[in-house]
Amino acid sequence: MKEDDFIVTPWEVRGEIDYDRLVQKFGTSYITDDLLKRIPDYRENIFLRRKIFYSHRDLNYILDRFEKGQEFYLYTGRGPSSGTHLGHMIPWIFTKTLQDAFGVPLIFQMTDDEKFLFKEGLDLSDTAQATLDNMMDIIALGFDPRKTKIIIDTRDIQYLYRIALRVAKHVTFSTAKAVFGFSNSNNIGSIFYTSIQSAPAFLLSEMKGRDFPCLIPCGIDQDPHFRVTRDVAPVLGYPKPALIHGKMLPGLSGGKMSSSGQAALYTTDSNREIERKVMNAFTGGRATVEEQRKLGANPDICPVYYHYEFLLEESDERLKKIYEDCRSGAMLCGECKQMLISKAIPFMERHKEKREKARDKIEDFRFTPEAF
Amino acid sequence: MKEDDFIVTPWEVRGEIDYDRLVQKFGTSYITDDLLKRIPDYRENIFLRRKIFYSHRDLNYILDRFEKGQEFYLYTGRGPSSGTHLGHMIPWIFTKTLQDAFGVPLIFQMTDDEKFLFKEGLDLSDTAQATLDNMMDIIALGFDPRKTKIIIDTRDIQYLYRIALRVAKHVTFSTAKAVFGFSNSNNIGSIFYTSIQSAPAFLLSEMKGRDFPCLIPCGIDQDPHFRVTRDVAPVLGYPKPALIHGKMLPGLSGGKMSSSGQAALYTTDSNREIERKVMNAFTGGRATVEEQRKLGANPDICPVYYHYEFLLEESDERLKKIYEDCRSGAMLCGECKQMLISKAIPFMERHKEKREKARDKIEDFRFTPEAF
């Protein structure tokens, strides 16, 4: 790892991610200010105005359609795992803001097959439980069930399989190897899997029998899947999916600004656990109070700061103050952590309430061919 | 191809097949006379008594169960392609005789996904038509719809996918490469596919929640798939499927005793076409009538003879006479062909009648979780 000191694949995010380098490497485009302005209510959208979602493919094409009143939909997904933390929720909350802005349908894919295939020691009963759990967190975010349908791969495979076969026929092992870094020791399910993640991108075109493109909000780590999807789209006669890529919320354990690891705030954490995790978080602070007062700390490498930026501090003004007070040494890490706790706990309490109510709504989100 | 002058894989059968060599190579066992005697009505079964179905894996285990009154089922399949010829029907007719002998359920898998993935230029609409067509030929053979259910992979994938995932997780690309001869240029669907062919072998065990093994009658070319199935069975906690392997009816074009090629008798052929194909068939005959009268001909390399042996001559006595009259030169090829035509045409006419009636029965054979 000379050139890049980080790894970003759909299954592994490691090292200090250079998001500009990823734009180059993956060949995506930055969301320019001109593009940004074409998204309704972008000023109220912290993910857009703070460039947390910062990169795209063909977003302009979707905005052209939107401006002409032409149909499109949103598609995003979740590889269900036990527990949902704030890092998982960022792209979902962002997707909700986009759905509100555009007023379009959303397909949410639960890729339980993927989790099962890629994770050693996991059974389908484990992924089934995680799927149910995660769906409660998704539904709790307030998606409209009339416009939002959730596909669970193993439950709803009948809607995906034929499209997945068409995709798979045009993807060789060589391609999958190059895109995902597979080797001969990968299992044959994991090799096939990307076809299943492609399928929802073509589902409404297939079902409606006309061009019905989608916009996919996702972490930029998922881009490789959709490069494959986009490559086969014209061969299959479907429109290419557009993408809007986000950065990943760093985990609280920090050190390396890696994926949200074990030290993350889960939606099932008690207030005490949230407090403990934040208090134990890695920060951009100095070794001693004296030093920090004198030299200031570094918010750019601080997961506590990113928790404000990505989600917990709505006000840009207040966010700026946090940044500056950190830089100047006016605010110490303890104080900053206390403030984060005072924001995280009510956020989670509200979420937990909505999460409990979501349990009874799950069936309303079931995908059917008549859904949209 | 020094050692073996033939190729037998699930997708390619080429050269003069040495069926004894296949038993060695695949590591299967011959069906011994002792085993044979344990199959009810084996004397009435031309496929068994003529050793057309000649090899097996764990048939003894299935017979043990049968003798103890323990449950098992039959599972066979068809990669739907346009048109059904006699060569295709041999294992189906044999499966029917086994079902009659044992009185057990049968799952019949239509692997339309396989055909689509492995054949260039084929679309899913083509395979859908072929599936319907082929199902009429299958149903025409008289299977009891209460005991026989047909699974169409793309239609019924929801019953197979979870099992297929479990299988796939335990099969690496290395293994698939070794077993099927795949390369990096294979498409990722074809690499995954064997998992789908494994699934019906575990389906009743999975659905019933108890050991419910199956016996798979199939052409020996399909053995590689089920070697994979058998290898993963214990890991997944399912009983290994048993197998009973058949030889392949040679095509009429002959030369090499290869797979039933283009010169085969299709169930949609007119009487004239049947006549023309048989009259044009390759035989084991001599260059001139004089030579043949003097030296006799060779039934062992003659597809016309094999059409008698495999299907169209029920009587062993008459079959023996055909063989001997060919060997001695008493019967010339023209006469032998005329006789075959006089058997093939009524066989096909009866089949066509039943085939037409099958059209309305298709739904009766639809697999459902309550099927057995």
GROMACS .gro file of N, CA and C in nm, chain B residues 274-360:
model
  261
  646ILE      N    1  -3.946  -3.839  -3.941
  646ILE     CA    2  -3.891  -3.956  -3.872
  646ILE      C    3  -3.833  -4.054  -3.974
  647GLU      N    4  -3.914  -4.078  -4.076
  647GLU     CA    5  -3.872  -4.172  -4.179
  647GLU      C    6  -3.741  -4.126  -4.244
  648ARG      N    7  -3.739  -4.000  -4.282
  648ARG     CA    8  -3.621  -3.946  -4.349
  648ARG      C    9  -3.497  -3.955  -4.259
  649LYS      N   10  -3.514  -3.918  -4.131
  649LYS     CA   11  -3.399  -3.919  -4.040
  649LYS      C   12  -3.345  -4.061  -4.020
  650VAL      N   13  -3.437  -4.156  -4.002
  650VAL     CA   14  -3.390  -4.292  -3.980
  650VAL      C   15  -3.324  -4.345  -4.108
  651MET      N   16  -3.386  -4.318  -4.223
  651MET     CA   17  -3.328  -4.369  -4.347
  651MET      C   18  -3.189  -4.309  -4.372
  652ASN      N   19  -3.167  -4.185  -4.325
  652ASN     CA   20  -3.036  -4.121  -4.343
  652ASN      C   21  -2.938  -4.151  -4.231
  653ALA      N   22  -2.980  -4.233  -4.136
  653ALA     CA   23  -2.896  -4.255  -4.018
  653ALA      C   24  -2.766  -4.326  -4.054
  654PHE      N   25  -2.665  -4.292  -3.981
  654PHE     CA   26  -2.539  -4.368  -3.982
  654PHE      C   27  -2.569  -4.506  -3.923
  655THR      N   28  -2.501  -4.609  -3.974
  655THR     CA   29  -2.520  -4.743  -3.916
  655THR      C   30  -2.384  -4.811  -3.900
  656GLY      N   31  -2.391  -4.932  -3.848
  656GLY     CA   32  -2.270  -5.013  -3.837
  656GLY      C   33  -2.253  -5.102  -3.959
  657GLY      N   34  -2.318  -5.065  -4.069
  657GLY     CA   35  -2.318  -5.149  -4.189
  657GLY      C   36  -2.191  -5.140  -4.272
  658ARG      N   37  -2.184  -5.230  -4.369
  658ARG     CA   38  -2.066  -5.236  -4.457
  658ARG      C   39  -2.086  -5.145  -4.578
  659ALA      N   40  -1.980  -5.131  -4.655
  659ALA     CA   41  -1.984  -5.042  -4.771
  659ALA      C   42  -2.078  -5.094  -4.879
  660THR      N   43  -2.083  -5.225  -4.896
  660THR     CA   44  -2.170  -5.281  -5.001
  660THR      C   45  -2.257  -5.392  -4.942
  661VAL      N   46  -2.368  -5.418  -5.012
  661VAL     CA   47  -2.459  -5.524  -4.971
  661VAL      C   48  -2.386  -5.659  -4.968
  662GLU      N   49  -2.307  -5.681  -5.070
  662GLU     CA   50  -2.234  -5.809  -5.081
  662GLU      C   51  -2.146  -5.831  -4.958
  663GLU      N   52  -2.070  -5.727  -4.928
  663GLU     CA   53  -1.979  -5.735  -4.814
  663GLU      C   54  -2.056  -5.763  -4.685
  664GLN      N   55  -2.169  -5.692  -4.671
  664GLN     CA   56  -2.246  -5.706  -4.546
  664GLN      C   57  -2.306  -5.846  -4.534
  665ARG      N   58  -2.357  -5.898  -4.647
  665ARG     CA   59  -2.412  -6.035  -4.646
  665ARG      C   60  -2.303  -6.133  -4.604
  666LYS      N   61  -2.182  -6.109  -4.649
  666LYS     CA   62  -2.072  -6.203  -4.624
  666LYS      C   63  -2.013  -6.187  -4.484
  667LEU      N   64  -1.986  -6.061  -4.445
  667LEU     CA   65  -1.913  -6.036  -4.320
  667LEU      C   66  -2.002  -5.995  -4.203
  668GLY      N   67  -2.125  -5.957  -4.233
  668GLY     CA   68  -2.212  -5.905  -4.127
  668GLY      C   69  -2.177  -5.761  -4.093
  669ALA      N   70  -2.262  -5.696  -4.012
  669ALA     CA   71  -2.241  -5.555  -3.974
  669ALA      C   72  -2.212  -5.546  -3.824
  670ASN      N   73  -2.196  -5.422  -3.775
  670ASN     CA   74  -2.157  -5.403  -3.635
  670ASN      C   75  -2.262  -5.325  -3.555
  671PRO      N   76  -2.351  -5.393  -3.484
  671PRO     CA   77  -2.454  -5.322  -3.406
  671PRO      C   78  -2.395  -5.240  -3.292
  672ASP      N   79  -2.275  -5.276  -3.245
  672ASP     CA   80  -2.219  -5.208  -3.128
  672ASP      C   81  -2.185  -5.061  -3.153
  673ILE      N   82  -2.173  -5.025  -3.279
  673ILE     CA   83  -2.145  -4.883  -3.309
  673ILE      C   84  -2.263  -4.819  -3.382
  674CYS      N   85  -2.378  -4.889  -3.383
  674CYS     CA   86  -2.489  -4.846  -3.468
  674CYS      C   87  -2.600  -4.774  -3.389
  675PRO      N   88  -2.623  -4.646  -3.416
  675PRO     CA   89  -2.729  -4.574  -3.344
  675PRO      C   90  -2.868  -4.632  -3.369
  676VAL      N   91  -2.886  -4.691  -3.487
  676VAL     CA   92  -3.017  -4.753  -3.514
  676VAL      C   93  -3.039  -4.866  -3.414
  677TYR      N   94  -2.935  -4.947  -3.396
  677TYR     CA   95  -2.947  -5.056  -3.299
  677TYR      C   96  -2.975  -5.001  -3.158
  678TYR      N   97  -2.905  -4.895  -3.120
  678TYR     CA   98  -2.923  -4.842  -2.984
  678TYR      C   99  -3.064  -4.786  -2.963
  679HIS      N  100  -3.126  -4.740  -3.072
  679HIS     CA  101  -3.264  -4.694  -3.058
  679HIS      C  102  -3.357  -4.810  -3.021
  680TYR      N  103  -3.327  -4.926  -3.075
  680TYR     CA  104  -3.402  -5.045  -3.030
  680TYR      C  105  -3.373  -5.074  -2.883
  681GLU      N  106  -3.244  -5.081  -2.854
  681GLU     CA  107  -3.204  -5.125  -2.720
  681GLU      C  108  -3.253  -5.031  -2.611
  682PHE      N  109  -3.241  -4.903  -2.635
  682PHE     CA  110  -3.274  -4.805  -2.531
  682PHE      C  111  -3.424  -4.788  -2.512
  683LEU      N  112  -3.502  -4.814  -2.617
  683LEU     CA  113  -3.642  -4.774  -2.603
  683LEU      C  114  -3.740  -4.854  -2.688
  684LEU      N  115  -3.705  -4.875  -2.815
  684LEU     CA  116  -3.812  -4.913  -2.909
  684LEU      C  117  -3.832  -5.064  -2.926
  685GLU      N  118  -3.749  -5.145  -2.863
  685GLU     CA  119  -3.774  -5.289  -2.867
  685GLU      C  120  -3.779  -5.343  -2.724
  686GLU      N  121  -3.901  -5.365  -2.678
  686GLU     CA  122  -3.925  -5.411  -2.541
  686GLU      C  123  -3.874  -5.553  -2.516
  687SER      N  124  -3.887  -5.637  -2.621
  687SER     CA  125  -3.856  -5.778  -2.602
  687SER      C  126  -3.706  -5.806  -2.615
  688ASP      N  127  -3.649  -5.865  -2.511
  688ASP     CA  128  -3.506  -5.898  -2.515
  688ASP      C  129  -3.477  -6.001  -2.624
  689GLU      N  130  -3.575  -6.086  -2.644
  689GLU     CA  131  -3.557  -6.192  -2.744
  689GLU      C  132  -3.547  -6.132  -2.884
  690ARG      N  133  -3.643  -6.043  -2.911
  690ARG     CA  134  -3.640  -5.980  -3.043
  690ARG      C  135  -3.517  -5.890  -3.058
  691LEU      N  136  -3.477  -5.826  -2.949
  691LEU     CA  137  -3.357  -5.742  -2.955
  691LEU      C  138  -3.234  -5.827  -2.989
  692LYS      N  139  -3.230  -5.944  -2.925
  692LYS     CA  140  -3.118  -6.035  -2.950
  692LYS      C  141  -3.116  -6.079  -3.097
  693LYS      N  142  -3.236  -6.104  -3.150
  693LYS     CA  143  -3.244  -6.146  -3.290
  693LYS      C  144  -3.195  -6.034  -3.383
  694ILE      N  145  -3.233  -5.911  -3.352
  694ILE     CA  146  -3.186  -5.796  -3.432
  694ILE      C  147  -3.033  -5.791  -3.429
  695TYR      N  148  -2.981  -5.807  -3.308
  695TYR     CA  149  -2.835  -5.802  -3.290
  695TYR      C  150  -2.767  -5.910  -3.373
  696GLU      N  151  -2.821  -6.031  -3.361
  696GLU     CA  152  -2.757  -6.144  -3.429
  696GLU      C  153  -2.772  -6.137  -3.580
  697ASP      N  154  -2.893  -6.095  -3.623
  697ASP     CA  155  -2.915  -6.085  -3.768
  697ASP      C  156  -2.829  -5.976  -3.830
  698CYS      N  157  -2.796  -5.876  -3.749
  698CYS     CA  158  -2.706  -5.770  -3.795
  698CYS      C  159  -2.564  -5.825  -3.805
  699ARG      N  160  -2.521  -5.889  -3.699
  699ARG     CA  161  -2.386  -5.947  -3.692
  699ARG      C  162  -2.360  -6.047  -3.804
  700SER      N  163  -2.464  -6.129  -3.831
  700SER     CA  164  -2.445  -6.237  -3.929
  700SER      C  165  -2.458  -6.189  -4.073
  701GLY      N  166  -2.516  -6.072  -4.089
  701GLY     CA  167  -2.542  -6.026  -4.226
  701GLY      C  168  -2.677  -6.072  -4.279
  702ALA      N  169  -2.754  -6.138  -4.195
  702ALA     CA  170  -2.887  -6.185  -4.238
  702ALA      C  171  -2.981  -6.067  -4.264
  703MET      N  172  -2.964  -5.958  -4.184
  703MET     CA  173  -3.050  -5.841  -4.202
  703MET      C  174  -2.963  -5.726  -4.253
  704LEU      N  175  -3.011  -5.660  -4.356
  704LEU     CA  176  -2.938  -5.544  -4.408
  704LEU      C  177  -2.989  -5.417  -4.339
  705CYS      N  178  -2.912  -5.312  -4.352
  705CYS     CA  179  -2.945  -5.188  -4.280
  705CYS      C  180  -3.079  -5.130  -4.325
  706GLY      N  181  -3.108  -5.137  -4.453
  706GLY     CA  182  -3.233  -5.080  -4.503
  706GLY      C  183  -3.353  -5.144  -4.435
  707GLU      N  184  -3.349  -5.273  -4.427
  707GLU     CA  185  -3.458  -5.350  -4.365
  707GLU      C  186  -3.470  -5.315  -4.216
  708CYS      N  187  -3.355  -5.307  -4.152
  708CYS     CA  188  -3.349  -5.275  -4.008
  708CYS      C  189  -3.406  -5.136  -3.983
  709LYS      N  190  -3.372  -5.043  -4.070
  709LYS     CA  191  -3.422  -4.906  -4.056
  709LYS      C  192  -3.573  -4.901  -4.076
  710GLN      N  193  -3.621  -4.975  -4.176
  710GLN     CA  194  -3.766  -4.979  -4.200
  710GLN      C  195  -3.839  -5.027  -4.076
  711MET      N  196  -3.781  -5.129  -4.012
  711MET     CA  197  -3.843  -5.186  -3.892
  711MET      C  198  -3.842  -5.082  -3.778
  712LEU      N  199  -3.730  -5.009  -3.768
  712LEU     CA  200  -3.724  -4.906  -3.663
  712LEU      C  201  -3.831  -4.799  -3.686
  713ILE      N  202  -3.845  -4.760  -3.813
  713ILE     CA  203  -3.946  -4.659  -3.847
  713ILE      C  204  -4.085  -4.710  -3.807
  714SER      N  205  -4.109  -4.837  -3.833
  714SER     CA  206  -4.242  -4.893  -3.802
  714SER      C  207  -4.266  -4.899  -3.652
  715LYS      N  208  -4.159  -4.885  -3.572
  715LYS     CA  209  -4.176  -4.879  -3.427
  715LYS      C  210  -4.176  -4.733  -3.377
  716ALA      N  211  -4.094  -4.653  -3.440
  716ALA     CA  212  -4.080  -4.514  -3.394
  716ALA      C  213  -4.207  -4.434  -3.422
  717ILE      N  214  -4.264  -4.454  -3.539
  717ILE     CA  215  -4.381  -4.373  -3.576
  717ILE      C  216  -4.499  -4.394  -3.481
  718PRO      N  217  -4.540  -4.517  -3.455
  718PRO     CA  218  -4.651  -4.533  -3.359
  718PRO      C  219  -4.615  -4.484  -3.219
  719PHE      N  220  -4.489  -4.504  -3.178
  719PHE     CA  221  -4.446  -4.453  -3.048
  719PHE      C  222  -4.467  -4.302  -3.041
  720MET      N  223  -4.423  -4.234  -3.144
  720MET     CA  224  -4.434  -4.088  -3.147
  720MET      C  225  -4.580  -4.045  -3.159
  721GLU      N  226  -4.658  -4.117  -3.236
  721GLU     CA  227  -4.799  -4.079  -3.251
  721GLU      C  228  -4.871  -4.087  -3.117
  722ARG      N  229  -4.846  -4.194  -3.045
  722ARG     CA  230  -4.906  -4.208  -2.912
  722ARG      C  231  -4.858  -4.095  -2.821
  723HIS      N  232  -4.729  -4.069  -2.828
  723HIS     CA  233  -4.672  -3.963  -2.744
  723HIS      C  234  -4.734  -3.828  -2.776
  724LYS      N  235  -4.749  -3.799  -2.903
  724LYS     CA  236  -4.804  -3.668  -2.945
  724LYS      C  237  -4.945  -3.648  -2.892
  725GLU      N  238  -5.024  -3.755  -2.895
  725GLU     CA  239  -5.160  -3.746  -2.842
  725GLU      C  240  -5.156  -3.709  -2.694
  726LYS      N  241  -5.074  -3.781  -2.619
  726LYS     CA  242  -5.063  -3.755  -2.476
  726LYS      C  243  -5.004  -3.617  -2.451
  727ARG      N  244  -4.915  -3.577  -2.538
  727ARG     CA  245  -4.851  -3.445  -2.527
  727ARG      C  246  -4.955  -3.334  -2.540
  728GLU      N  247  -5.046  -3.348  -2.633
  728GLU     CA  248  -5.149  -3.246  -2.650
  728GLU      C  249  -5.236  -3.235  -2.525
  729LYS      N  250  -5.270  -3.352  -2.469
  729LYS     CA  251  -5.353  -3.352  -2.349
  729LYS      C  252  -5.279  -3.294  -2.228
  730ALA      N  253  -5.148  -3.301  -2.232
  730ALA     CA  254  -5.067  -3.254  -2.119
  730ALA      C  255  -5.079  -3.103  -2.100
  731ARG      N  256  -5.107  -3.033  -2.207
  731ARG     CA  257  -5.111  -2.886  -2.202
  731ARG      C  258  -5.198  -2.836  -2.087
  732ASP      N  259  -5.314  -2.899  -2.068
  732ASP     CA  260  -5.407  -2.852  -1.965
  732ASP      C  261  -5.370  -2.899  -1.824
   0.00000   0.00000   0.00000
